[in-house]
């Protein structure tokens, strides 16, 4: 609510120095944004994004509607997981932003945020060998496929397309991994007793028998 209020206030203030009213300015901005998205995705701007997929399917007219749904789902997910580590929230949001609209290869800096979130998981779960190993492997592979300028421009065809396909798999794996870790952390926050029992080595839960009268 504070962010929306601040954005609305700044928009009204900036609109005071522009011709036309604030509604017309926002409509013009939205039209230009949709034209830019359509133009960029139709000319192969970036890869692995929702707008590019809609362009390939001939559904450019749905760009705004699908974008609003995607943002709403992300907002609902963030609210549902509001008590978890903020780096998990940022990691998921960064990947959703990367999959949302078209980006050039230098915009892949967004991937550093989920990579850092996975790196933190790897350090925090050293006691749990399997979880730390999974996070470490995923982080290492993501690091390997994040070397600039990326295989899309570094390798000749068809190897550059193979590289991009591998990137798609890795980034989706990162998203699913962070979603899973967010689910686990939210469960542990809401049920701390079960979390303590689950994390104790060789934990044995003893149920007391009811006393007979």
Steps between C-alpha positions, in 0.01 A plus 500: 500500500785739583672422169181555301430826683855621444490409131164674455626812676819518293303440181264787575795727585685411178181541295471861611793588272373309194230588245172313553353349814636210701258246349599589143869482592461154651302380198771629268770338713313168498452511121869572445597220739282246318637611163854466631433153638341386173783646293773355720353151521417487127862582408645238732577735786648278765376148557308291750216740575123508510461775239716310254282192548181702445653648185585155366140392564361814334346620828665842537162648588511306828829655618337739748245250634751220556748746652244621754411142592868414542563803724189422707608138552849613604351751745269238649788253532718764669225583749444129573874456564555836671668343807775313313853619426492815287769359270268215403232755415747707297631194318153389391404857401819540293438179306136593440615840371750328270233266362244779473623741232772504237857569612837523332792290622631775732165496684585149618655673801159429651610138532766604754225554760364142497857371475587687820185363666604144409855568620362609839294181519814298430683668789208479743435130441850361548367263766260350250738351247242423231343846501838674498621276217190570289534876553873486422451308175224734384708806590807366318310421181326839506836671544644310203214608274513863617840588354461812280423553219328164506487218252230669293765733354815306580429167328415441132176337393361254599703498823366839608144366493607197703653741753178703521296181544725397790457847650123457490524173690741642760298815567177304534677257733614797710145633516353164605777452757439842657125440502557169677735658755247779556230241568725316746599820681141622522399164648783517754404855600136406551578171677827552692461187718482271198799682353713443811413131510568460130843664515628311804733213404344160563194672644245266651151627570345315795126508537374453853227248554181635656466420868227254592270593784 
